[in-house]
Amino acid sequence: MSTSDKNKKRMGTRAVHAGWEPDAATGSVMPPVYLTSTYVQDGPGRPRNGFEYSRTQNPTRFALEDALAELEGGCAGFAFASGMAAIHTLTLTLKAGDRVIAGDDLYGGSHRLFSQIASRFGLNFEFRDLTTSNAFEALPEDTRLVYLETPSNPLLRIAPIEEAAKAAHKAGAELAVDNTFASPIIQRPLELGADYVVHSTTKYIAGHSDVIGGAIICANREQAEDVAFHQNSAGTSSSAFDSFLTLRGLRTLPLRIERHCSNAATIADFLNNHPAVSAVLYPGLPEHPGHEIARAQMQGGWGGMLCFELPEGGPQSEALVSALEIFQLAESLGGVESLIELPAPMTHASVPAKERQARGISDGLVRVSVGIEDCDDLIADLSQALDRIT
Ligand SMILES: *Cc1c(COP(=O)(O)O)cnc(C)c1O
């Protein structure tokens, strides 16, 4: 099957087959885990089929990278040791003096990488609310990259991808979108004009809370060569074993996302109508400020993430998370099991308290990664916990 035939298949089919054809030698339907650091050469400087050293080339990693490129509709994909390794590698493609306009609601680790590390190497970061339509007016001349998350972590803010891409290109810059929260089943930023998609594949793509990984998918060849150069030079690539696990998880991504979305929508409604809950953030709720933009760009559903608040704030939220039985108190998201956490003392503790408050991350904000369990059991668990604390 040629690539162009394959691209005509629907996502549910592509996820199952992308990146690997049964191999000629054995017909194995999944790629072997190539646990080798190096490859024998036929003569000095004559590697077989281009394979020299595993940091640079590994067939198991290549299978995952091709699958990622196919699902996001990019020309090439790259797999990294973590989401942060991917984002770090993207910053390495910039140079001192370049300006990055970044969303002001980002994963805590991305904020820390930008403000405490990459900024020491001469990159200028400006954090803006990228959800408003005038956010993209007058991008400074030295802007090289616009970087956003949509839906954002943790507040599930929605930024308009197509508008961001147009504004970035007009200013001579590129657009990178962290698509971790949506996954390519829901939203494909490259089709909306973005130049790069980044992922923490730790989350929905691998999906089973058993591996740390990241990805960059590029829209064009020139960028892809640049990312490949930096992935190899900085040594940030994914191991063969982690690549295998991630590809194994990716095979069921469409099925899992369907269930994450339907469970999350039901739970968002339940919480929204519960008298003990003071606010619910979920892009699928009509009152969510980004609802209409989300409807246009999140075509596969509203996602499996939501946040909510309780009237008495921090202490009440702490009581709630310890009263739950199925929802596990843990950082991370996107796995089959439901997880719950408080961003302020947990995932976003690296964002200074003053900044957290300014951005709307209250101490009592509760973030939920809705898993794929039976939804009735999840509702029953939330219901008993809310009864116990009110
Ligand atoms: C978790 C996360 C990251 C970082 O990924 P790691 O795999 O933990 O390094 C980046 N962006 C978002 C949106 C995330 O949720």
XYZ file of C-alpha atoms and ligand atoms in Angstrom:
405
model
C 0.000 0.000 0.000
C 1.507 3.359 -0.945
C 1.523 6.227 1.530
C -0.978 8.215 -0.467
C -3.465 5.293 -0.444
C -2.965 4.949 3.283
C -3.633 8.608 3.901
C -7.106 8.150 2.511
C -7.955 5.683 5.280
C -9.728 6.928 8.363
C -7.928 7.568 11.653
C -9.230 4.365 13.286
C -7.540 2.316 10.567
C -4.405 4.431 10.311
C -3.662 4.194 14.034
C -3.675 0.392 13.816
C -1.354 0.150 10.805
C 0.748 3.329 10.681
C 4.542 3.133 10.678
C 5.085 -0.563 10.092
C 4.567 -3.121 7.346
C 5.033 -6.782 8.347
C 8.758 -7.302 7.814
C 10.074 -9.241 4.832
C 12.145 -11.725 6.851
C 9.474 -13.015 9.260
C 6.223 -11.145 8.626
C 6.207 -9.856 12.223
C 3.150 -7.618 12.602
C 4.849 -5.444 15.225
C 8.410 -4.135 14.894
C 11.100 -6.046 16.779
C 12.629 -4.084 19.644
C 16.059 -3.389 18.181
C 18.095 -3.387 21.381
C 21.402 -2.613 19.725
C 23.677 0.379 20.148
C 25.525 -0.051 16.855
C 25.447 -1.763 13.452
C 28.127 -3.640 11.556
C 29.429 -1.879 8.425
C 30.279 -3.517 5.083
C 33.444 -1.399 4.847
C 34.724 1.797 6.483
C 32.029 4.445 6.045
C 29.692 1.927 4.357
C 26.842 1.286 6.785
C 24.033 -1.056 5.667
C 20.889 0.833 4.685
C 22.210 3.902 6.499
C 22.231 2.333 10.002
C 25.330 3.456 11.942
C 24.517 4.089 15.608
C 21.285 3.816 17.596
C 21.111 7.391 18.898
C 20.907 8.393 15.239
C 19.022 5.502 13.604
C 16.920 2.804 15.215
C 14.266 0.823 13.307
C 11.889 0.543 16.280
C 12.061 4.291 16.858
C 11.623 4.922 13.143
C 8.402 2.860 13.168
C 6.986 5.041 15.941
C 8.211 8.230 14.251
C 6.556 7.286 10.953
C 3.307 6.465 12.755
C 3.347 9.826 14.559
C 3.954 11.670 11.281
C 1.092 9.830 9.633
C -1.422 10.491 12.422
C -0.582 14.210 12.645
C -0.372 14.593 8.854
C 3.253 15.773 8.927
C 6.176 15.069 6.620
C 8.299 13.589 9.431
C 7.989 12.680 13.104
C 10.642 12.472 15.809
C 10.425 10.545 19.071
C 12.170 11.742 22.223
C 13.003 10.491 25.689
C 10.259 12.716 27.173
C 7.920 15.539 26.281
C 10.433 17.930 27.832
C 13.259 16.459 25.700
C 11.107 17.171 22.632
C 10.319 20.755 23.657
C 13.934 21.350 24.679
C 15.100 20.109 21.274
C 12.677 22.490 19.586
C 14.225 25.420 21.504
C 17.693 24.236 20.383
C 16.725 24.993 16.773
C 16.492 28.705 17.725
C 19.407 31.063 18.306
C 20.347 33.804 20.760
C 18.321 36.963 20.176
C 15.261 35.129 18.827
C 11.940 35.944 20.447
C 9.373 33.330 21.399
C 5.787 34.367 22.036
C 4.379 31.666 24.295
C 0.945 31.107 25.745
C 0.678 32.186 29.380
C -1.052 28.954 30.425
C 1.461 26.186 29.801
C 2.475 22.906 31.360
C 4.606 23.873 34.405
C 7.692 22.107 33.038
C 7.497 23.970 29.725
C 7.199 27.262 31.577
C 10.224 26.327 33.697
C 12.300 25.271 30.660
C 11.528 28.544 28.874
C 11.838 30.976 31.779
C 14.720 29.388 33.713
C 16.848 27.560 31.127
C 16.339 28.567 27.491
C 16.194 32.230 28.573
C 19.766 31.876 29.932
C 20.907 31.074 26.398
C 19.720 34.344 24.908
C 16.180 33.469 23.814
C 13.604 36.092 24.735
C 10.320 34.699 25.994
C 7.142 36.702 26.177
C 4.141 35.004 27.793
C 0.786 36.188 26.493
C -2.843 35.229 26.805
C -3.210 33.676 23.357
C -6.954 33.060 23.661
C -8.019 36.594 22.782
C -8.360 37.643 19.168
C -6.027 40.647 19.540
C -3.262 38.508 21.072
C -1.636 38.044 17.679
C -1.640 41.688 16.628
C 1.749 43.298 16.221
C 4.095 40.406 16.890
C 7.549 41.959 17.446
C 9.905 41.812 14.460
C 12.373 39.448 16.134
C 9.664 36.830 16.806
C 10.785 33.452 15.456
C 8.372 31.116 17.180
C 4.833 31.262 18.536
C 4.319 28.443 21.030
C 0.945 27.451 22.412
C -1.028 24.691 24.083
C -4.660 24.200 23.209
C -6.462 23.025 25.247
C -3.934 24.398 27.725
C -2.658 22.779 30.884
C -4.280 23.102 33.371
C -6.985 25.684 32.593
C -8.195 24.155 29.302
C -8.023 27.494 27.554
C -8.530 27.385 23.808
C -6.268 29.287 21.384
C -7.246 29.704 17.724
C -4.660 27.639 15.799
C -5.448 28.886 12.313
C -5.322 32.532 13.393
C -2.066 31.953 15.299
C -0.475 30.322 12.236
C -1.456 33.198 9.949
C -0.148 35.809 12.379
C 3.102 33.928 12.974
C 3.754 33.522 9.257
C 2.936 37.156 8.577
C 5.598 38.119 11.130
C 8.127 35.732 9.544
C 7.843 33.310 12.468
C 6.713 29.715 12.869
C 3.967 28.163 14.984
C 4.416 25.203 17.335
C 1.376 23.652 19.023
C 1.582 21.330 22.015
C -1.193 18.886 21.075
C -0.808 16.665 24.151
C -4.269 17.364 25.594
C -6.164 16.797 22.353
C -4.165 14.094 20.518
C -4.283 13.825 16.712
C -7.591 11.945 16.940
C -9.276 15.163 18.107
C -7.203 17.937 16.559
C -4.519 18.134 13.850
C -2.733 21.502 14.089
C -0.581 20.980 10.962
C -3.773 20.901 8.868
C -4.638 24.303 10.358
C -1.297 25.839 9.375
C 1.010 25.040 12.313
C 4.641 24.228 11.475
C 5.350 21.890 14.391
C 3.276 19.733 16.683
C 4.829 18.659 19.967
C 3.571 15.952 22.304
C 4.205 14.441 25.616
C 3.523 10.918 24.288
C 3.609 9.882 27.950
C -0.031 10.964 28.024
C -2.748 9.931 25.538
C -0.548 8.577 22.748
C 1.147 5.883 24.861
C -1.911 5.939 27.092
C -1.132 3.357 29.768
C 0.944 5.321 32.302
C 3.905 3.015 31.762
C 6.370 5.021 29.658
C 7.786 8.570 29.409
C 8.172 9.958 25.887
C 7.796 12.957 23.617
C 7.456 13.862 19.957
C 7.879 16.594 17.387
C 6.060 16.325 14.066
C 7.118 18.734 11.299
C 5.091 20.172 8.445
C 7.977 20.477 6.015
C 11.219 18.837 5.005
C 13.612 21.686 5.842
C 12.373 21.902 9.446
C 12.484 18.120 9.689
C 16.168 18.062 8.745
C 16.879 20.707 11.362
C 15.006 18.778 14.076
C 16.767 15.517 13.083
C 20.143 17.283 13.363
C 19.349 18.595 16.844
C 17.752 15.337 18.064
C 20.931 13.477 17.114
C 23.396 16.149 18.271
C 21.756 16.706 21.660
C 21.038 12.989 22.130
C 17.410 13.490 23.140
C 15.951 10.572 21.161
C 13.632 7.871 22.503
C 15.032 4.432 23.342
C 13.980 1.425 21.256
C 12.099 -0.115 24.148
C 10.170 3.064 24.986
C 9.431 3.532 21.283
C 7.947 0.048 21.138
C 5.716 0.639 24.156
C 4.567 3.977 22.768
C 3.698 2.463 19.382
C 1.842 -0.365 21.107
C -0.239 2.210 22.985
C -0.823 4.317 19.878
C -2.541 1.383 18.142
C -5.640 1.839 20.352
C -5.576 5.653 20.542
C -8.823 6.259 18.583
C -10.793 3.786 20.717
C -9.446 5.155 23.962
C -10.030 8.784 22.967
C -13.643 8.020 22.124
C -14.217 6.653 25.621
C -12.160 9.399 27.356
C -14.321 11.996 25.595
C -17.684 10.424 26.329
C -16.806 9.804 29.995
C -15.437 13.345 30.430
C -18.500 14.965 28.815
C -20.817 13.002 31.142
C -18.740 13.894 34.205
C -18.514 17.583 33.196
C -22.324 17.675 33.045
C -22.660 15.886 36.356
C -20.268 18.296 38.122
C -21.799 21.323 36.426
C -25.208 20.402 37.852
C -23.913 19.449 41.298
C -24.760 22.016 44.013
C -21.437 21.475 45.843
C -19.314 22.419 42.808
C -18.748 26.121 42.139
C -17.170 26.029 38.653
C -16.357 23.531 35.903
C -13.862 24.104 33.077
C -14.502 21.868 30.061
C -14.344 22.998 26.419
C -17.500 20.999 25.658
C -19.667 23.143 27.962
C -21.456 25.878 25.972
C -20.475 28.470 28.616
C -16.745 27.724 28.210
C -15.219 30.895 26.675
C -13.375 28.863 24.022
C -16.336 26.643 23.151
C -16.912 27.959 19.612
C -13.230 27.915 18.623
C -12.935 24.431 20.125
C -15.927 23.293 18.085
C -14.176 24.455 14.912
C -10.749 22.953 15.569
C -11.367 19.964 17.873
C -13.274 17.871 15.425
C -12.916 14.537 17.157
C -14.399 15.509 20.548
C -13.860 17.759 23.549
C -11.127 15.704 25.180
C -10.784 13.790 28.407
C -9.471 16.568 30.665
C -11.513 18.849 32.914
C -11.023 21.099 35.927
C -13.367 22.202 38.682
C -13.486 24.286 41.837
C -15.218 23.957 45.175
C -16.573 26.958 47.111
C -14.218 26.538 50.081
C -11.030 26.230 48.001
C -7.801 24.394 48.885
C -8.704 22.494 52.087
C -12.018 21.302 50.632
C -10.312 20.157 47.415
C -7.759 18.259 49.479
C -10.562 16.565 51.402
C -12.260 15.633 48.144
C -9.252 14.014 46.512
C -8.644 11.885 49.586
C -12.321 10.814 49.756
C -12.229 9.326 46.252
C -11.733 5.597 45.710
C -11.381 5.062 41.949
C -9.720 8.359 40.980
C -6.053 8.093 41.945
C -4.271 11.140 43.341
C -1.359 11.525 40.920
C 0.298 13.848 38.449
C 0.147 13.058 34.725
C -2.847 12.349 32.515
C -4.053 10.520 29.456
C -3.742 6.972 30.819
C -6.541 4.419 30.948
C -7.090 5.063 34.668
C -8.764 8.176 36.057
C -6.330 10.510 37.810
C -7.033 13.589 39.894
C -4.674 16.262 41.194
C -4.345 19.822 42.462
C -2.136 21.757 40.001
C -0.963 24.406 42.530
C 0.936 22.080 44.893
C 1.602 19.393 42.257
C 2.065 19.754 38.449
C 2.327 23.535 38.501
C 4.321 23.997 41.701
C 7.270 25.178 39.553
C 5.231 28.229 38.448
C 5.737 30.974 41.091
C 2.644 31.391 43.340
C 2.088 34.999 42.264
C 2.079 34.016 38.615
C -0.233 31.091 39.279
C -2.741 33.395 40.925
C -2.492 35.974 38.146
C -3.231 33.237 35.630
C -6.236 31.833 37.476
C -4.684 28.665 38.914
C -6.207 28.886 42.387
C -4.848 26.765 45.250
C -8.048 24.721 45.229
C -8.273 24.093 41.486
C -8.850 20.386 40.838
C -7.692 18.813 37.543
C -9.124 15.508 36.380
C -7.848 13.135 33.717
C -10.951 11.096 33.053
C -10.045 7.476 32.343
C -11.813 4.773 30.372
C -13.483 3.001 33.305
C -17.245 2.447 33.364
C -18.674 5.945 33.634
C -21.386 4.985 36.143
C -18.685 3.884 38.583
C -16.786 7.166 38.115
C -19.928 9.229 38.759
C -20.788 7.135 41.820
C -17.284 7.701 43.202
C -17.425 11.484 42.692
C -20.919 11.570 44.120
C -20.008 9.767 47.368
C -16.878 11.914 47.800
C -18.803 15.178 47.273
C -21.450 14.017 49.774
C -18.768 13.228 52.344
C -17.089 16.642 52.195
C -20.176 18.892 52.126
C 3.321 16.273 30.579
C 3.355 17.381 29.616
C 4.552 17.808 29.026
C 5.896 17.237 29.432
O 6.025 15.898 29.019
P 6.928 14.808 29.787
O 6.687 13.576 28.969
O 6.411 14.712 31.188
O 8.330 15.273 29.743
C 4.499 18.804 28.084
N 3.335 19.373 27.718
C 2.158 18.997 28.264
C 0.894 19.671 27.831
C 2.125 17.997 29.226
O 0.956 17.643 29.781
